[in-house]
mmCIF file of C-alpha atoms in Angstrom:
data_model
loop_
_atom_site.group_PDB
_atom_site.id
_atom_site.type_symbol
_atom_site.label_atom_id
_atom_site.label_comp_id
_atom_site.label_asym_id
_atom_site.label_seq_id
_atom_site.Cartn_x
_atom_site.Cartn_y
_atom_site.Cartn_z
ATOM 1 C CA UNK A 1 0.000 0.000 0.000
ATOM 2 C CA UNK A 2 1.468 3.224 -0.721
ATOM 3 C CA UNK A 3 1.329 6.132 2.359
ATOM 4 C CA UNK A 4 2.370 9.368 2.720
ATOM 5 C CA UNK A 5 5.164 10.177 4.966
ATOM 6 C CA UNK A 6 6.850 13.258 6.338
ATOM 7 C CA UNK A 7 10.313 12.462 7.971
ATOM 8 C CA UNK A 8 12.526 15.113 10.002
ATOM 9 C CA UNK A 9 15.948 16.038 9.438
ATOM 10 C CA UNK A 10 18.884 18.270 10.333
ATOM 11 C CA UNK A 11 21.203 20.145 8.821
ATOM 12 C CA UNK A 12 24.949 18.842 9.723
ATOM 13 C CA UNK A 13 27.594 21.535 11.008
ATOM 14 C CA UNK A 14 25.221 24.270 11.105
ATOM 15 C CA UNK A 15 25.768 27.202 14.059
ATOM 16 C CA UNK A 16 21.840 27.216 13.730
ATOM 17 C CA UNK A 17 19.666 24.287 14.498
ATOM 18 C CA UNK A 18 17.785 23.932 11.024
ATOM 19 C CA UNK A 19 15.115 21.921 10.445
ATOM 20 C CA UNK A 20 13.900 20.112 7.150
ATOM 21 C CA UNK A 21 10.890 18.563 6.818
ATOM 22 C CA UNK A 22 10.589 15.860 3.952
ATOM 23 C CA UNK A 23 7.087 14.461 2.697
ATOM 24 C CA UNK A 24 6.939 11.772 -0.074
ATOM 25 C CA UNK A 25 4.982 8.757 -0.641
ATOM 26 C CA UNK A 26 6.245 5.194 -0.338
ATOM 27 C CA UNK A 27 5.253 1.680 -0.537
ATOM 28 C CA UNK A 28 4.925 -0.425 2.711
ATOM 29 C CA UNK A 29 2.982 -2.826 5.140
ATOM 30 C CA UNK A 30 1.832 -2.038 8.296
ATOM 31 C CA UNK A 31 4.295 -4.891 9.663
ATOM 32 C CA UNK A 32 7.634 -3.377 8.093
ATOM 33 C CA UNK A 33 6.682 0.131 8.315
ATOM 34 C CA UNK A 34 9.067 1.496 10.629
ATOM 35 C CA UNK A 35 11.864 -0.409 9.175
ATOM 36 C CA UNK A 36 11.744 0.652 5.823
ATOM 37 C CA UNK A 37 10.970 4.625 6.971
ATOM 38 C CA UNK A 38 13.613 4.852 9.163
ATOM 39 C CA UNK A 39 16.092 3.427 6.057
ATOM 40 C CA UNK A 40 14.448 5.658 3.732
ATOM 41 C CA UNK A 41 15.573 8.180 6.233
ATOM 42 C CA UNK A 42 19.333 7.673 6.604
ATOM 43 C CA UNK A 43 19.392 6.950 2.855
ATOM 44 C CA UNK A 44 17.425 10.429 2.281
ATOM 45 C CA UNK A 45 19.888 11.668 4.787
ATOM 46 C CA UNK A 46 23.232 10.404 3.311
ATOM 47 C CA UNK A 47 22.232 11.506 0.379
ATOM 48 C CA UNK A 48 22.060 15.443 1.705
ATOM 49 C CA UNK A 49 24.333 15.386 3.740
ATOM 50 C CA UNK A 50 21.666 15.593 6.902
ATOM 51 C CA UNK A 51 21.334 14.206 10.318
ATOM 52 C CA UNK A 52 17.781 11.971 10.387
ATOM 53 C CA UNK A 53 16.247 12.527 13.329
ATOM 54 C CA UNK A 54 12.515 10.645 13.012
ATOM 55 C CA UNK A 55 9.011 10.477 11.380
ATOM 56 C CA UNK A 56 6.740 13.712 11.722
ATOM 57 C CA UNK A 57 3.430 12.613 10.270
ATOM 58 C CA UNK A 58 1.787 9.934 8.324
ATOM 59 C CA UNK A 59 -1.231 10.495 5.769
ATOM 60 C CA UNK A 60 -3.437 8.593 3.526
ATOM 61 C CA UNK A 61 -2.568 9.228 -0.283
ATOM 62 C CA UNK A 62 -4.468 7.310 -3.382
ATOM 63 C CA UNK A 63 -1.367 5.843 -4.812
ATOM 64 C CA UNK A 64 2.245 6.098 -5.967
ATOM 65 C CA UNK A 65 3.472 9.755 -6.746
ATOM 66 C CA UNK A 66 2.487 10.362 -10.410
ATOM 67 C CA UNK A 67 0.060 12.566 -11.959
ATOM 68 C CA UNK A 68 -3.512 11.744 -11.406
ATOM 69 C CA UNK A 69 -3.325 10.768 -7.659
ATOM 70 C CA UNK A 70 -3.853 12.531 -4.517
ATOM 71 C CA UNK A 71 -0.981 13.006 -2.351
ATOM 72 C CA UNK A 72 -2.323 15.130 0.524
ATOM 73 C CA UNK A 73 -4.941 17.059 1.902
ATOM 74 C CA UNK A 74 -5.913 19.965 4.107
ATOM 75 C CA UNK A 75 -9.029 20.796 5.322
ATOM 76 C CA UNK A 76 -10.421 24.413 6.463
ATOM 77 C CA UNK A 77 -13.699 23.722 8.414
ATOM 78 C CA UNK A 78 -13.697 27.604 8.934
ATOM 79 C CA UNK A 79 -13.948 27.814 5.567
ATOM 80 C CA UNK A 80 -18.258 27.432 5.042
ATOM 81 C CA UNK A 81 -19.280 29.430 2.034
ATOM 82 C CA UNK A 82 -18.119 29.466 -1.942
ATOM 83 C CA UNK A 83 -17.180 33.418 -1.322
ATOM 84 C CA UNK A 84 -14.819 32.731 1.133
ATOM 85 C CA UNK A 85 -13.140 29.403 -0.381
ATOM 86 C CA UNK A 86 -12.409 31.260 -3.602
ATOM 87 C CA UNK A 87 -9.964 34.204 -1.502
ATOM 88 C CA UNK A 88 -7.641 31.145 -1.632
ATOM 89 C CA UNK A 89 -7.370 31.391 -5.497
ATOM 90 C CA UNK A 90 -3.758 32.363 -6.623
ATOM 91 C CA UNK A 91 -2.707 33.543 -10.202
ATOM 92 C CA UNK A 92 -0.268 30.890 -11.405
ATOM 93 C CA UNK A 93 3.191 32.215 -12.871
ATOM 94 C CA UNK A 94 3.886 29.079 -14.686
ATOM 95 C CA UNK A 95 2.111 28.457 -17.889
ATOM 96 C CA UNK A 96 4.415 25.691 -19.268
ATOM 97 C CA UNK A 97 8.014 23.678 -17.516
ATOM 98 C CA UNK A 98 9.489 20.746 -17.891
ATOM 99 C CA UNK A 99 9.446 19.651 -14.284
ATOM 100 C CA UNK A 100 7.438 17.968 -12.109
ATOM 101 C CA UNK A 101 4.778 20.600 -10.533
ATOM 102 C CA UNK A 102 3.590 19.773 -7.021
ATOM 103 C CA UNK A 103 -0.165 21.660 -7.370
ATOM 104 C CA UNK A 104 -3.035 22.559 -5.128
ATOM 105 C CA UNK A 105 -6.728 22.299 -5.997
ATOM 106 C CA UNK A 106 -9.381 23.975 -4.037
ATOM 107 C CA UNK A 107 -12.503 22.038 -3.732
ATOM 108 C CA UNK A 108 -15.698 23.624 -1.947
ATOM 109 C CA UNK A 109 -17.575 20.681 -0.381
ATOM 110 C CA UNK A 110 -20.662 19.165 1.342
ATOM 111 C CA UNK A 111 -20.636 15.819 3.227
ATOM 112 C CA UNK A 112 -23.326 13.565 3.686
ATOM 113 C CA UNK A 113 -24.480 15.429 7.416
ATOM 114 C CA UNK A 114 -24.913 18.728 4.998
ATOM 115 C CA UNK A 115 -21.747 20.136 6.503
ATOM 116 C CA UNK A 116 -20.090 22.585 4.087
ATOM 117 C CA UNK A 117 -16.461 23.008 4.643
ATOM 118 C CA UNK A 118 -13.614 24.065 1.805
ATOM 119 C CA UNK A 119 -10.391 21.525 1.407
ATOM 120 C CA UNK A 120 -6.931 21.654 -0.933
ATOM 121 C CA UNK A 121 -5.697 18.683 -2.190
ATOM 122 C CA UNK A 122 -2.380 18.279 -3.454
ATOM 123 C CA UNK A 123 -1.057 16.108 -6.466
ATOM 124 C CA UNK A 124 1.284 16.625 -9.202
ATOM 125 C CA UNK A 125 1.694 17.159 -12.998
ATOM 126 C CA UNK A 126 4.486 15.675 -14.544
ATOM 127 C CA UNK A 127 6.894 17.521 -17.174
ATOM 128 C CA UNK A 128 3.988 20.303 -17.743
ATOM 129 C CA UNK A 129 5.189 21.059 -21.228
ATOM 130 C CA UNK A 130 1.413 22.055 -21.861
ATOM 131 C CA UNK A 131 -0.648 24.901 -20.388
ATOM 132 C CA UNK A 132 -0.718 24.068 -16.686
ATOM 133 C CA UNK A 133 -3.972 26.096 -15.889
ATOM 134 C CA UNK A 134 -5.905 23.769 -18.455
ATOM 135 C CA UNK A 135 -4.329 20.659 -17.451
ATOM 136 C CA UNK A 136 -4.955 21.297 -13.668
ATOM 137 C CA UNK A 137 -8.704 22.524 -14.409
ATOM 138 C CA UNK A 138 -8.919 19.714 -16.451
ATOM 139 C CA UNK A 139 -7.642 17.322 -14.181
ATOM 140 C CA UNK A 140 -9.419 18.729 -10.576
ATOM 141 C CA UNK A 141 -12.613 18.589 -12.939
ATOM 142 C CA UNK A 142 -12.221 14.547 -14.376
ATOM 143 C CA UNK A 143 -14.799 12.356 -12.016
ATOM 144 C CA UNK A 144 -12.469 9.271 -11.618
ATOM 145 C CA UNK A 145 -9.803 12.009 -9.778
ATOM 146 C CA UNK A 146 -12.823 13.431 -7.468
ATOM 147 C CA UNK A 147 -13.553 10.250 -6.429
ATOM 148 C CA UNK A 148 -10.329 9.256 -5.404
ATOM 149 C CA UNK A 149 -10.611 12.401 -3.225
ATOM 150 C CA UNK A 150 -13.740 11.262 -1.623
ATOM 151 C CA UNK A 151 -12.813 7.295 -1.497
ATOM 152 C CA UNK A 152 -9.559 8.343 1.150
ATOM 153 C CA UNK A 153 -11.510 11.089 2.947
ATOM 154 C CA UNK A 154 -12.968 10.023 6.515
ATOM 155 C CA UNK A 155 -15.407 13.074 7.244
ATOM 156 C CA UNK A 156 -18.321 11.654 4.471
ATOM 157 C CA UNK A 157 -17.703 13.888 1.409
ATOM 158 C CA UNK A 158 -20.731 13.654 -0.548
ATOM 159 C CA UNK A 159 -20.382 16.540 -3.082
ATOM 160 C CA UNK A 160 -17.119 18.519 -3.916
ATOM 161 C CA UNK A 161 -17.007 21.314 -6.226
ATOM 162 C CA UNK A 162 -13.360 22.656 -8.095
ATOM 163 C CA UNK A 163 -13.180 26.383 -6.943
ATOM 164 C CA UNK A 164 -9.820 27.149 -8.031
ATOM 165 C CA UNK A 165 -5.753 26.861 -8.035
ATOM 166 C CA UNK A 166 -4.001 27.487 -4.822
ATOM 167 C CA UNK A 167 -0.194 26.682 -5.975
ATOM 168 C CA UNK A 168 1.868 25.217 -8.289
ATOM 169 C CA UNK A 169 5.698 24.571 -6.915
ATOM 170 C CA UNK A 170 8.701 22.831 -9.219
ATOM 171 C CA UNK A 171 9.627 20.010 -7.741
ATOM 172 C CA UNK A 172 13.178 19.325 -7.745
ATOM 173 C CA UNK A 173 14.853 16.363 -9.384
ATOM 174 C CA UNK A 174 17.239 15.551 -6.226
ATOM 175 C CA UNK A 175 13.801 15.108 -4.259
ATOM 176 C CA UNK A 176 12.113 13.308 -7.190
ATOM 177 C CA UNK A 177 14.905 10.138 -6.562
ATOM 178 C CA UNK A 178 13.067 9.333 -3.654
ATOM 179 C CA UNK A 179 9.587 10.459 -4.127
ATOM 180 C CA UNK A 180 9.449 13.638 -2.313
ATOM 181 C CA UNK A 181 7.472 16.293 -3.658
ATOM 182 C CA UNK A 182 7.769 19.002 -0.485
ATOM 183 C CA UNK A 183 10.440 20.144 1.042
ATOM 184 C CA UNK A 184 10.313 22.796 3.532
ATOM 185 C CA UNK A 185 13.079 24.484 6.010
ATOM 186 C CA UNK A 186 13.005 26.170 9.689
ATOM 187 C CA UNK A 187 15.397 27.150 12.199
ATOM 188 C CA UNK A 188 15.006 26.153 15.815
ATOM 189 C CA UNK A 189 16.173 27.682 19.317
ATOM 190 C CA UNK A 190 17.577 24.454 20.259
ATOM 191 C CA UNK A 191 17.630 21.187 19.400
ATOM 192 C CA UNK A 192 14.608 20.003 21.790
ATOM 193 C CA UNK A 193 12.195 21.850 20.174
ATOM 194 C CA UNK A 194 13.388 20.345 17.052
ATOM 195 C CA UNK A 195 13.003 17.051 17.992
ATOM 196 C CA UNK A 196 9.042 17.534 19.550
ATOM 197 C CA UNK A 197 8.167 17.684 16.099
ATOM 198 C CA UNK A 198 8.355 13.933 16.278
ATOM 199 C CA UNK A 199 5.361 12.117 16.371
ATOM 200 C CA UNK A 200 4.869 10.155 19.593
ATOM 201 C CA UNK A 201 4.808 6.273 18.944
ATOM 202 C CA UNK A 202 1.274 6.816 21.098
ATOM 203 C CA UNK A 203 0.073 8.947 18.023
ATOM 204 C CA UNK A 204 1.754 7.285 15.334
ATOM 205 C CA UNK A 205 0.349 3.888 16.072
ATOM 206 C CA UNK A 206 -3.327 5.367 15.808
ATOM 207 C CA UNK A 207 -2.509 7.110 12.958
ATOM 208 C CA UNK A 208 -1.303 3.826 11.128
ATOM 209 C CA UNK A 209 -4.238 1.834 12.006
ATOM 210 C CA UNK A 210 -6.549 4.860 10.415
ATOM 211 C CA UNK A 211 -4.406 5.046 6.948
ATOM 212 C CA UNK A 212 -4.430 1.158 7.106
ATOM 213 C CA UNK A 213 -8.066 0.748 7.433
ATOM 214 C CA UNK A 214 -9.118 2.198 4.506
#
């Protein structure tokens, strides 16, 4: 089954404490999880010259990272009305790039309790040599792609309506050798408050049962 995984790392010899966080999507079973993440790790560390320090979150994704699958979602409960889900629109720079574009689709929704809520999903297009604002309203519009969105959700989607384009990122090619498709950097005080960005085992074990259920 493929997951979604976000693993923590530190920059070596660095007068700061800098944090990197690391999400990408990998194939695993329940049973060998934790082995093959933490050796994904030190691989993914070796190979930047970082310090791996543990696992941050896990998340349920629809499938390997390639275009056409979701790879991660946010949801803004807050968010209740068309009006208001549309201020997250963004005007896209990139037209056309060959590169792998991590993207974000807004989607204004209803679940089956009549709850109206806004979420982004995230997935990518890969080597956008076409217009990317066609493609991705083409894509965020194709039926088979909502319902992957609604088939990994666990809050009862029932109807989800594309509202608009939140971002579109390059991926880099270093992070593309081992699936990751979001990298993102922050300094610390000290190393402690570094390392509470781990997830508890507590936590993590709930969290795999959840993605592992579905």
């Amino acid at each position: 089954m493929y997951i979604g995984l976000t693993l923590i790392f530190k920059e070596k010899d660095n007068q700061t404490i800098s944090g990197i966080l690391k999400s990408l999507v990998f194939e695993t079973r329940i049973e060998n999880f934790r082995v093959k993440a933490n050796k994904l790790g030190n691989k993914i560390a070796k190979h930047f010259h970082y310090t791996f320090l543990g696992i941050n979150d896990v998340f349920i994704v629809s499938g390997e990272l390639r275009q056409g699958e979701v790879i991660g979602r946010t949801t803004y409960y807050d968010i209740q009305d068309e009006k208001n889900a549309k201020k997250l629109i963004r005007k896209l720079d990139i037209t056309a790039f060959n590169k792998h574009l991590k993207c974000s689709l807004i989607y204004y929704c209803k679940n089956l309790d009549g709850e109206k809520f806004t979420i982004t999903i995230l997935t990518i297009l890969e080597n956008a040599l076409e217009n990317v604002e066609l493609t991705l309203y083409k894509l965020a519009n194709n039926e088979f792609f909502k319902n992957k969105i609604i088939k990994i959700s666990n809050d009862n989607l029932a109807i989800i309506d594309f509202i608009g384009i939140e971002s579109v990122e390059i991926i880099e090619n270093e992070d593309l050798k081992f699936n990751v498709f979001e990298t993102l950097y922050s300094d610390f005080e000290n190393l402690e408050l570094l390392t509470n960005e781990i997830i508890s085992e507590t936590e993590l074990n709930i969290e795999l049962k959840d993605i592992f259920l579905i």
